[in-house]
GROMACS .gro file of C-alpha atoms in nm:
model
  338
    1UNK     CA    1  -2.378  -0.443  -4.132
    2UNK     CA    2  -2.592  -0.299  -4.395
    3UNK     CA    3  -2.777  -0.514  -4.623
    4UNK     CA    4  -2.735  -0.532  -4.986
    5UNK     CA    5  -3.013  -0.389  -5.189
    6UNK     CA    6  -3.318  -0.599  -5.202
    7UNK     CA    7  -3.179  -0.867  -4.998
    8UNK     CA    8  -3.488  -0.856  -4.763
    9UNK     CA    9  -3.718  -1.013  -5.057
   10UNK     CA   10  -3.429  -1.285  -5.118
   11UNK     CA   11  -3.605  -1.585  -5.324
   12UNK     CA   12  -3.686  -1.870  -5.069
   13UNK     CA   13  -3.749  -1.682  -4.834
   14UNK     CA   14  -4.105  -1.660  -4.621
   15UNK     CA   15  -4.214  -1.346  -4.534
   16UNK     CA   16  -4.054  -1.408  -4.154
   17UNK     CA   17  -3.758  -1.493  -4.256
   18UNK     CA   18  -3.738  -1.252  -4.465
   19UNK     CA   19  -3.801  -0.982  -4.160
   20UNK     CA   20  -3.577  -1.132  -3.915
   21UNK     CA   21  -3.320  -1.127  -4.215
   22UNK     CA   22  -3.342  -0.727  -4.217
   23UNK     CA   23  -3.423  -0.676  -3.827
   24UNK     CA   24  -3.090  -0.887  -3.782
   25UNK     CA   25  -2.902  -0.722  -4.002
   26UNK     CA   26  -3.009  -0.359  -3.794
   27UNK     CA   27  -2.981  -0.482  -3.474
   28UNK     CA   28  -2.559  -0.553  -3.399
   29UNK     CA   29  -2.654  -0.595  -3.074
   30UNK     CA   30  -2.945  -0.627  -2.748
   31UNK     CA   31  -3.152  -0.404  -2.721
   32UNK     CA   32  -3.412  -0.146  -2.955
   33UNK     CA   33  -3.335   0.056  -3.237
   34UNK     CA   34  -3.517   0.348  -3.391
   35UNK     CA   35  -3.514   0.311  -3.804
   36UNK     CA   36  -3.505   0.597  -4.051
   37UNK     CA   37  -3.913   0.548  -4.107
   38UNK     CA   38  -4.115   0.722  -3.828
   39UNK     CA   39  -4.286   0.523  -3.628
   40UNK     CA   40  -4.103   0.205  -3.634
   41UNK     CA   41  -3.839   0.021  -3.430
   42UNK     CA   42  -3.701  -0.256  -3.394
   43UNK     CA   43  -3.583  -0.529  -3.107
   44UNK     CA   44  -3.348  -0.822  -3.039
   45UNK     CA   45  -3.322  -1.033  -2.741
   46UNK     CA   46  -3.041  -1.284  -2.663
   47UNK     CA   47  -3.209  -1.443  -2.350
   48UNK     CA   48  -3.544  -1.492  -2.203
   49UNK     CA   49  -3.623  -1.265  -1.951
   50UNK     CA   50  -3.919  -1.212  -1.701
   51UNK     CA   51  -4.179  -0.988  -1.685
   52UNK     CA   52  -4.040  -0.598  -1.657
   53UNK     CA   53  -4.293  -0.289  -1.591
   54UNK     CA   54  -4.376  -0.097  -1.901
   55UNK     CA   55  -4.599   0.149  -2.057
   56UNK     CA   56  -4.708   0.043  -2.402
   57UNK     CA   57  -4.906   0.259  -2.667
   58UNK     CA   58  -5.148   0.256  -2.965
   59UNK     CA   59  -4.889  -0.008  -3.180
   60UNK     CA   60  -4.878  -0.376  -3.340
   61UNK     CA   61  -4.579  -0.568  -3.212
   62UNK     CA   62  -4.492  -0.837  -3.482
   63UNK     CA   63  -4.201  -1.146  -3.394
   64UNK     CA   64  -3.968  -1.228  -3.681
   65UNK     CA   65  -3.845  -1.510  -3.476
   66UNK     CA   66  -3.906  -1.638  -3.108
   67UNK     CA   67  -4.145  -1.540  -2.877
   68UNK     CA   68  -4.284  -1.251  -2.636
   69UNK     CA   69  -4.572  -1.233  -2.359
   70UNK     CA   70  -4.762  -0.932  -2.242
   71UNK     CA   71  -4.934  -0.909  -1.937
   72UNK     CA   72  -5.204  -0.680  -1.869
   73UNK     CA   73  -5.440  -0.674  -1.557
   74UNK     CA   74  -5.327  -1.020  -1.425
   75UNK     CA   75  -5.381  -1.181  -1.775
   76UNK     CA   76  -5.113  -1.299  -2.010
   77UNK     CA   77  -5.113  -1.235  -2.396
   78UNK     CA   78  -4.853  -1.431  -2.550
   79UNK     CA   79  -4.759  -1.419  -2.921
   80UNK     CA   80  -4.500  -1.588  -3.190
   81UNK     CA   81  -4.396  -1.585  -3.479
   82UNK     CA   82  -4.693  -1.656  -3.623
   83UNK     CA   83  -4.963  -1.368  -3.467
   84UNK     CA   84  -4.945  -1.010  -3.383
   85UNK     CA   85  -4.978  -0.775  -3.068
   86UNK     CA   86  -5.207  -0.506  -3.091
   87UNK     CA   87  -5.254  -0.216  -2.823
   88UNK     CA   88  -5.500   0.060  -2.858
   89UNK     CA   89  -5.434   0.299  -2.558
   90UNK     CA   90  -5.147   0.422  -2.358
   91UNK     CA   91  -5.147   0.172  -2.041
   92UNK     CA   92  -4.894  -0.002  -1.814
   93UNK     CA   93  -4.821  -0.349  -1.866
   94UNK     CA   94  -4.564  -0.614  -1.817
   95UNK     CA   95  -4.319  -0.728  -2.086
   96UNK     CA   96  -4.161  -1.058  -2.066
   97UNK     CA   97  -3.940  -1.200  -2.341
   98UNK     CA   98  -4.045  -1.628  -2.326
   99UNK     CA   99  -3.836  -1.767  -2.678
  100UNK     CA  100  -3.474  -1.595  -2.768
  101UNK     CA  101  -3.103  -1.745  -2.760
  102UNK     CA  102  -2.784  -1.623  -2.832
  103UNK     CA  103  -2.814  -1.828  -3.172
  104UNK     CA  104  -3.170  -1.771  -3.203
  105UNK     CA  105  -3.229  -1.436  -3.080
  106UNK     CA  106  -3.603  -1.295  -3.084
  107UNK     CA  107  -3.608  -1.069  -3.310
  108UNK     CA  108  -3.956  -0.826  -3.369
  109UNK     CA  109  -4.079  -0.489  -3.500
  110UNK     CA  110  -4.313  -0.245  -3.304
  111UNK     CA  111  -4.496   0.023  -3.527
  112UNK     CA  112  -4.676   0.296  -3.368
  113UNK     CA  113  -5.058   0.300  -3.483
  114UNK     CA  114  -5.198   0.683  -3.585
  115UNK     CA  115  -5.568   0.718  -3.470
  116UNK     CA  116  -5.648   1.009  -3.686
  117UNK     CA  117  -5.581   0.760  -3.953
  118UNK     CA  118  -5.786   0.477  -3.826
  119UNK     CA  119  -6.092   0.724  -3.810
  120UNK     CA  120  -6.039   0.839  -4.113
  121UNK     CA  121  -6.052   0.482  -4.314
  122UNK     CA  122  -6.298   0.398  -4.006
  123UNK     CA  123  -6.522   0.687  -4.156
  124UNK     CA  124  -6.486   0.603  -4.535
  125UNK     CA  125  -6.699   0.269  -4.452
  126UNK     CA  126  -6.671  -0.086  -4.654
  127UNK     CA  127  -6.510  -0.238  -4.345
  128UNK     CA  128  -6.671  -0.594  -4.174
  129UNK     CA  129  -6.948  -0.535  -3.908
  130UNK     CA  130  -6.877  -0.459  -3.562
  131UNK     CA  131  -6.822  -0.840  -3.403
  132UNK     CA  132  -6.880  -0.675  -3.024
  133UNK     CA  133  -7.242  -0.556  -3.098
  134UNK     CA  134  -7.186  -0.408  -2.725
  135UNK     CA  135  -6.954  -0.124  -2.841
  136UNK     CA  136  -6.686  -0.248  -2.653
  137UNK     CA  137  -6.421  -0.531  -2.699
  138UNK     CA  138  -6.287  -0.521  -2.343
  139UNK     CA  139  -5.903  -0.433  -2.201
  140UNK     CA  140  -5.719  -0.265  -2.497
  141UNK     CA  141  -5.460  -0.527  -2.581
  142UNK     CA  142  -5.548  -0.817  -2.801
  143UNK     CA  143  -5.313  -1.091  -3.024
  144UNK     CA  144  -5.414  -1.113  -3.406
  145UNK     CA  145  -5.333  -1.360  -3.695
  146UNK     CA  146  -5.078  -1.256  -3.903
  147UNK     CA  147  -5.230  -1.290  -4.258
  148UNK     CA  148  -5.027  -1.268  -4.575
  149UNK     CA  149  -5.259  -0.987  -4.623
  150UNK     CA  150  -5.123  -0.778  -4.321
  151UNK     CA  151  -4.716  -0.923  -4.335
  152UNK     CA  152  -4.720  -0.762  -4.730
  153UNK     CA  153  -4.737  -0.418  -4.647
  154UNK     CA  154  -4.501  -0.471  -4.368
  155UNK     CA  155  -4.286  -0.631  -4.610
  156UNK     CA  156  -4.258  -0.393  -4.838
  157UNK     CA  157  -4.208  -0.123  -4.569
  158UNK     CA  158  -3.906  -0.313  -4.465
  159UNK     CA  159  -3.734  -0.313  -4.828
  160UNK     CA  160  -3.822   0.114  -4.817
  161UNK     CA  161  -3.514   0.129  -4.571
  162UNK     CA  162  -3.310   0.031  -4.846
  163UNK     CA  163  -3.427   0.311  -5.061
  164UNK     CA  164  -3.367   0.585  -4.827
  165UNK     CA  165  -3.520   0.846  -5.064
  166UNK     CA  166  -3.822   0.631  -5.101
  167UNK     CA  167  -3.931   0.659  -4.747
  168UNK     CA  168  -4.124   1.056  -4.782
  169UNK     CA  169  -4.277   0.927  -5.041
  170UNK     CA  170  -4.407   0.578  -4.978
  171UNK     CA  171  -4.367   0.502  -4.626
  172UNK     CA  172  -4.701   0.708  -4.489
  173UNK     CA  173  -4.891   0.532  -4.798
  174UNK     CA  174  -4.751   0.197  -4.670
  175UNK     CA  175  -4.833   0.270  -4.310
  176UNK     CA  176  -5.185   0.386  -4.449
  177UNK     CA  177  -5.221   0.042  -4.580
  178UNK     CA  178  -5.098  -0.115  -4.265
  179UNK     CA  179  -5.401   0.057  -4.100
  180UNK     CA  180  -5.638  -0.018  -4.316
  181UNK     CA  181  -5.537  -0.389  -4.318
  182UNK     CA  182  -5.552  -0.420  -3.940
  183UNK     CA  183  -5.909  -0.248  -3.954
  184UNK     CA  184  -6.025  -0.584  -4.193
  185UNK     CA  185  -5.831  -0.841  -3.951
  186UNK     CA  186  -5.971  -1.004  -3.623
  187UNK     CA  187  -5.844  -0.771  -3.375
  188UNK     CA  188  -6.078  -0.495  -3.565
  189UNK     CA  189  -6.308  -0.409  -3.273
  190UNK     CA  190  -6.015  -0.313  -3.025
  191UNK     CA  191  -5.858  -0.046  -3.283
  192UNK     CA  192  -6.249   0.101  -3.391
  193UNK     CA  193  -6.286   0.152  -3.009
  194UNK     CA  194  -6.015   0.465  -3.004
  195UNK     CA  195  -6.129   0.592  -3.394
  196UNK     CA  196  -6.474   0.694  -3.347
  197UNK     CA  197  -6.521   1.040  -3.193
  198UNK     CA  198  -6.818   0.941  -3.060
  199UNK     CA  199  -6.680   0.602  -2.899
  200UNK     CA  200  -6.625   0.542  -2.546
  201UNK     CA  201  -6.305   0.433  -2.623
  202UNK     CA  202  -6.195   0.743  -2.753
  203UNK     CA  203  -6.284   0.896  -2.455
  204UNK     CA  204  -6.046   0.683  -2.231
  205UNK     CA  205  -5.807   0.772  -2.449
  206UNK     CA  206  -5.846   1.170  -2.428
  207UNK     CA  207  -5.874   1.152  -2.058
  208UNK     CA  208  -5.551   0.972  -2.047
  209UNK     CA  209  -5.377   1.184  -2.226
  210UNK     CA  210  -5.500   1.450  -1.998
  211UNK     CA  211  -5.341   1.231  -1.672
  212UNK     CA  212  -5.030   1.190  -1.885
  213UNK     CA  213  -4.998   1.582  -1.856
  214UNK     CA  214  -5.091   1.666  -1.557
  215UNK     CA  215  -5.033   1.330  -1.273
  216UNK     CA  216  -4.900   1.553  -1.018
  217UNK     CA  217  -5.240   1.747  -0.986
  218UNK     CA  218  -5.445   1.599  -0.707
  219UNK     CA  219  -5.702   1.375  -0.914
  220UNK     CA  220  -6.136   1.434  -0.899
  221UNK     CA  221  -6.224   1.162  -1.097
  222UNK     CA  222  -6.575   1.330  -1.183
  223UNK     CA  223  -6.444   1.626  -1.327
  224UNK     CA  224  -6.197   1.439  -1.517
  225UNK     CA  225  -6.547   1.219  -1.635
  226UNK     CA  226  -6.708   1.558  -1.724
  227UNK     CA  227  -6.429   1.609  -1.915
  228UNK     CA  228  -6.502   1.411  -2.144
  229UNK     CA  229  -6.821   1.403  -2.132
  230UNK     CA  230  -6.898   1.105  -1.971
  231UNK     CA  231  -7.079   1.016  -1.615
  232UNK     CA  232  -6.836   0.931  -1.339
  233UNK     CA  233  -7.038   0.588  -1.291
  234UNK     CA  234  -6.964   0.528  -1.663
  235UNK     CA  235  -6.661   0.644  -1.703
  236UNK     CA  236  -6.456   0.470  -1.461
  237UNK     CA  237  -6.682   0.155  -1.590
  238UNK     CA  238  -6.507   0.190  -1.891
  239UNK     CA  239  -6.151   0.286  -1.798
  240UNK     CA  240  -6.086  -0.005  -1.580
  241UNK     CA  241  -6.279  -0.212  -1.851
  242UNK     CA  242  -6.012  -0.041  -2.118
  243UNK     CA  243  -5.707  -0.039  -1.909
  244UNK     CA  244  -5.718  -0.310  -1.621
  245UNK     CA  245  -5.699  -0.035  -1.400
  246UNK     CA  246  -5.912   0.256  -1.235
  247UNK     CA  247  -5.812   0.593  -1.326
  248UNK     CA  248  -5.628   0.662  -0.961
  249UNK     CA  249  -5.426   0.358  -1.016
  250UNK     CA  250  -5.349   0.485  -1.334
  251UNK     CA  251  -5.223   0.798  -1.184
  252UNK     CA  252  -5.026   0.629  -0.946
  253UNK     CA  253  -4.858   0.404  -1.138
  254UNK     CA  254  -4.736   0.677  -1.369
  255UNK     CA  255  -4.601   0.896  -1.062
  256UNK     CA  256  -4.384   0.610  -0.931
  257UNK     CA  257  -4.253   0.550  -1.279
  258UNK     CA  258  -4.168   0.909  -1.347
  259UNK     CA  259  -4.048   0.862  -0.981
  260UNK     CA  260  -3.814   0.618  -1.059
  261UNK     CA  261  -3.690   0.765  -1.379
  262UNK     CA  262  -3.554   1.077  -1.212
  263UNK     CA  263  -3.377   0.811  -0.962
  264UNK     CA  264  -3.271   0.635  -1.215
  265UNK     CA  265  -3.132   0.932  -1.429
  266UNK     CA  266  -3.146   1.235  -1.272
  267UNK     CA  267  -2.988   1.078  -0.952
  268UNK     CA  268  -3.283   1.285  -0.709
  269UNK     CA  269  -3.342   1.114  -0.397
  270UNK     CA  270  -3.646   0.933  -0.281
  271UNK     CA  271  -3.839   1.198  -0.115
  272UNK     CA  272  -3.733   1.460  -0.331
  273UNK     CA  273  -3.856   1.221  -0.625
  274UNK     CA  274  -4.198   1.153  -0.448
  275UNK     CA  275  -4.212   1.536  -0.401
  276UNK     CA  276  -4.166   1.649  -0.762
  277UNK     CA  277  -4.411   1.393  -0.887
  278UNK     CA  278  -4.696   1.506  -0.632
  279UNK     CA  279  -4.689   1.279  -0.339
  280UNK     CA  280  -4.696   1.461   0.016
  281UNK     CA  281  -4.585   1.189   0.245
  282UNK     CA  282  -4.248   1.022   0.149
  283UNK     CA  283  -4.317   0.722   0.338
  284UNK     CA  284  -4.629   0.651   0.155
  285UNK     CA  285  -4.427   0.707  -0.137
  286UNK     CA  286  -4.180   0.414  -0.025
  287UNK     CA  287  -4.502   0.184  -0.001
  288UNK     CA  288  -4.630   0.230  -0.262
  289UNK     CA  289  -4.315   0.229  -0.512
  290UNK     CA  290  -4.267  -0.135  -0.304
  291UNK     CA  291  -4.566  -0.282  -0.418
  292UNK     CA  292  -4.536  -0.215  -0.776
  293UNK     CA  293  -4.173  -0.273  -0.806
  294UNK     CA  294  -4.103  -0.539  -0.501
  295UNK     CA  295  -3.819  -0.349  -0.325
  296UNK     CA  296  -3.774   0.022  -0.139
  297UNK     CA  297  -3.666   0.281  -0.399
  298UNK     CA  298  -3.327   0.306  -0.291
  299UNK     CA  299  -3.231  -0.054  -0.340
  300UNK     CA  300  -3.439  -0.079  -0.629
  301UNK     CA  301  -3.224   0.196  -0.767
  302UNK     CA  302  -2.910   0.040  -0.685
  303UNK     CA  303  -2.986  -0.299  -0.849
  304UNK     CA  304  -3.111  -0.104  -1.137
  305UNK     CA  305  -2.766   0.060  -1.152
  306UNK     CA  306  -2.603  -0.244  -1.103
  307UNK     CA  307  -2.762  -0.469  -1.356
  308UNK     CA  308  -2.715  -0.132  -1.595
  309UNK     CA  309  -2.330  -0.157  -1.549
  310UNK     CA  310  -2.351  -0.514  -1.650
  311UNK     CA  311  -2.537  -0.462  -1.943
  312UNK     CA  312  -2.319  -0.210  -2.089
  313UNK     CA  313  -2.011  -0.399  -2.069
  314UNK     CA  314  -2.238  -0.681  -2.275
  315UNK     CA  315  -2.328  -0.427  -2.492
  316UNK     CA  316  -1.985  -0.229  -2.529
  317UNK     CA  317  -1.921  -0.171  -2.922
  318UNK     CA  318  -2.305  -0.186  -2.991
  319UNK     CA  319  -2.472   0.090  -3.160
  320UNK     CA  320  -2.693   0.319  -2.970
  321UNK     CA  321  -3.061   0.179  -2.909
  322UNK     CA  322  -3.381   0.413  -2.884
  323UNK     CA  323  -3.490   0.413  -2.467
  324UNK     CA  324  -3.778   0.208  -2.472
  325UNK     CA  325  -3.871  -0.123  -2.246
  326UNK     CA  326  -3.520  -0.294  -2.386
  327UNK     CA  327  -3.334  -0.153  -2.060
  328UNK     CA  328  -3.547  -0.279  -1.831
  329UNK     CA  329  -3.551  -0.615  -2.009
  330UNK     CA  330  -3.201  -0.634  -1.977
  331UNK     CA  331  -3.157  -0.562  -1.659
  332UNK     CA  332  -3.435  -0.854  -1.582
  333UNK     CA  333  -3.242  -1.117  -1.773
  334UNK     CA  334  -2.893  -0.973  -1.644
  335UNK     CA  335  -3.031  -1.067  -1.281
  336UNK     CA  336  -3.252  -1.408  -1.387
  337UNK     CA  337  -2.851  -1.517  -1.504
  338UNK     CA  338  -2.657  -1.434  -1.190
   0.00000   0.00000   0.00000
């Protein structure tokens, strides 16, 4: 169903019901969808489900209606309707849906944060004093109030997807502002972390991209801190401090999930998996893929399968969703239901 033009801004309504109006009306079905402006997607849940593995990125995660939890190193970040989600790095986590219905589905945004563009407004000054006079504002997930201030330029980025030709134009100015607005609110600290150069946070950040590339290398976590420039003391200090994690953890955890996506998808066996993603020994492979995801691969596969078949013959008629955490959520409230 496409909305009629201007319908978002409808008079009456608040600004959240006034985004759950135009995420509902772009979302036929469960699951996430990719929108015409870079950068942003939307969600829609039916049913609360527990928490599924996931790898979440520099992005603000707003709620138009229900509510959604995070979990991150053992601690829970929970957010409505009426705060935000912010992540500054690339790090595992655990998503868990807590408010939806079939009448009342949750319904949210996530829109991926650009940190060349947080330095650069970072850099042009007339932003609030650091509030961590340390330098560092701890794990790289935090929940923020969402101000009229910040839900204005979302707003109005909302009503661009009815003006198609608008969105070259306007949407990287609006996204510019959506920036620059969550560099004045109180989650400040965890996004100027990853936009100064000179930050350890930005850092973290460049040595994780590095694992990203190359997690089936065997991993020296001093030359990776030389790397960037940072003692080995220091920087795993500050990488567990960022992430929840130490950097070989980090490595791991993205093996098994790369792992378990060419299961999943490209059908490979276990040890074949485990091989192509750097392990040696297939049975401490099987271990270890246990303790993150509480079964052996090969029946964790097959209930994956399983509660995948179930899902799609929810979903049948729905149009196609972007491949994000939605799946996995699915799958978890598929099984919580049987």
């Amino acid at each position: 169903m496409t909305p009629r033009p201007h319908d978002t801004v409808a008079p009456g309504r608040s600004p959240h019901e006034a985004m759950a109006h135009a995420i509902g009306a772009r979302t036929p079905g469960v699951g996430d969808y990719a929108t015409p402006i870079a950068g942003l997607s939307f969600f829609r849940r039916d049913a609360p489900a527990p928490p599924v593995v996931c790898m979440v990125e520099p992005s603000i995660v707003l709620v138009a209606q229900g509510a959604k939890q995070l979990w991150v190193g053992g601690a829970a970040y929970p957010y409505d309707t009426s705060q935000f989600l912010v992540t500054s790095l690339d790090m595992p986590a655990n998503s868990e849906v807590k408010a939806a219905s079939a009448a009342r589905p949750c319904l949210g945004l996530v829109l991926k944060l650009d940190v060349r563009t947080l330095a650069e407004l970072a850099a042009q000054g007339g932003l609030p004093p650091h509030r961590d006079r340390r330098g560092s504002s701890g794990v790289g997930v935090g929940i923020g109030t969402a101000t009229a201030a910040l839900l204005a330029p979302i707003g109005r980025l909302l009503e661009l997807l009815e003006e198609p030709d608008a969105i070259p134009v306007l949407a990287p100015l609006i996204h510019r502002e959506i920036h620059y607005r969550l560099l004045m609110s109180d989650q400040a600290d965890k996004l100027r972390q990853i936009a100064s150069v000179d930050g350890q946070g930005h850092r973290i950040a460049r040595a994780i991209d590095w694992l990203k590339l190359n997690y089936t290398s065997p991993l020296r976590v001093d030359e990776l801190a030389a790397r960037v420039q940072m003692s080995a003391p220091t920087f795993h200090h500050h990488f567990r401090q960022l992430t929840a994690m130490s950097p070989l953890q980090y490595q791991k955890w993205l093996r098994l999930n790369e792992a378990k996506r060419l299961m999943l998808n490209e059908h490979c066996d276990a040890a074949s998996a485990a091989f192509k993603v750097g392990y040696e020994s297939p049975s401490q492979f099987s271990r270890e893929y246990s303790r993150l995801f509480g079964a052996p691969p090969r029946r964790d596969i097959e209930v994956l399968r399983g509660g995948a078949r179930n899902v799609e013959a929810l979903a049948a008629g729905a149009a196609s969703t972007a491949t994000t955490t939605a799946d996995l959520e699915l799958q978890a409230a598929a099984s919580s239901s049987d």
